[in-house]
Amino acid sequence: MLYLLDTANLSEIRKAYDLYPMDGVTTNPTLIANEQVNFIDHLKEIRLIIGEESMLHAQVLSNTAETMIEEAQYLLEKIGGNLYIKIPATSQGIKAIKILSQKGIKLTATAIFTAQQALMAAKAGAAFVAPYVNRIDNISGSGVSVVEDIVRLFDTFDINTKVLAASFKNVQLVHNSLLTGAHSITVNMETFDMLIEHPLTDWSVDQFVKDWELQYGRGKTVLDMI
Ligand code: G3P
């Protein structure tokens, strides 16, 4: 199972890589635009923070296969390391995925809302497919059910493509997506932090410290024990 952070914000990426067992970062044009930066320079900054081995997913903008292919090759020239090119699951995107995967380029099919889109993207050669769980829920669909169907189709047809569940606004959606067998998740910083937070954990730790300090003194730790 892989943890990825869905952001282009450098301080969030530094924080996540400091605290959590991260496997990569996903970006998209909105996340990049929000940072108001030079795109290539910013991707290089992210690469420096996460290292060469961590996955970095960067999205193309064009709506034609020919230009998507050029964009993908440009990104590969400019950004080293473990780079995945995000391509929307449109018909032109499928064409670009078919061609680029033949060249050995690592691809993530994105903006996926149905299992059939995911299946075709996998057949075309995508390494990851990214269903947008919260966005599906926001149109009265069931994002988790779509993830479940994708996992089931990939298992049925022994497809190696991995599900990178994306678009989350709460921990329950993350939890239920993983329960269906999603291979990886990409989550914004706020929701990622909530994966580990629990008030009863904090309360329990406070109680341990209070009981300990009654016996050994305020502020004492293991380091003070002889
Ligand atoms: O990369 C896709 C993902 O960022 C979409 O998430 O939260 O904008 O629905 P969201």
Tab-separated table of N, CA, C and O in Angstrom, residues 11 34 124 126 141 144 205 226:
chain	number	residue	atom	x	y	z
A	11	SER	N	5.978	23.505	1.634
A	11	SER	CA	6.058	23.316	3.096
A	11	SER	C	5.234	22.105	3.515
A	11	SER	O	5.623	21.363	4.421
A	34	ASN	N	-2.240	27.189	-7.954
A	34	ASN	CA	-2.447	27.791	-6.622
A	34	ASN	C	-1.144	28.302	-6.007
A	34	ASN	O	-1.141	29.228	-5.213
A	124	ALA	N	-4.743	0.274	-21.899
A	124	ALA	CA	-3.886	1.121	-22.746
A	124	ALA	C	-2.455	1.172	-22.229
A	124	ALA	O	-1.541	1.564	-22.955
A	126	ALA	N	-1.643	2.231	-18.623
A	126	ALA	CA	-1.399	3.102	-17.460
A	126	ALA	C	-0.866	2.278	-16.292
A	126	ALA	O	-1.313	1.158	-16.059
A	141	GLY	N	-22.940	10.075	-6.458
A	141	GLY	CA	-22.491	8.724	-6.767
A	141	GLY	C	-21.854	8.127	-5.535
A	141	GLY	O	-21.906	8.702	-4.442
A	144	VAL	N	-16.472	5.184	-3.370
A	144	VAL	CA	-15.895	3.934	-2.853
A	144	VAL	C	-16.357	2.748	-3.696
A	144	VAL	O	-15.582	1.833	-3.994
A	205	VAL	N	-1.945	9.355	26.257
A	205	VAL	CA	-0.547	9.764	26.469
A	205	VAL	C	-0.456	10.740	27.642
A	205	VAL	O	0.425	10.613	28.503
A	226	ILE	N	18.090	5.908	36.207
A	226	ILE	CA	19.397	5.250	36.344
A	226	ILE	C	19.198	3.826	36.862
A	226	ILE	O	18.187	3.545	37.491
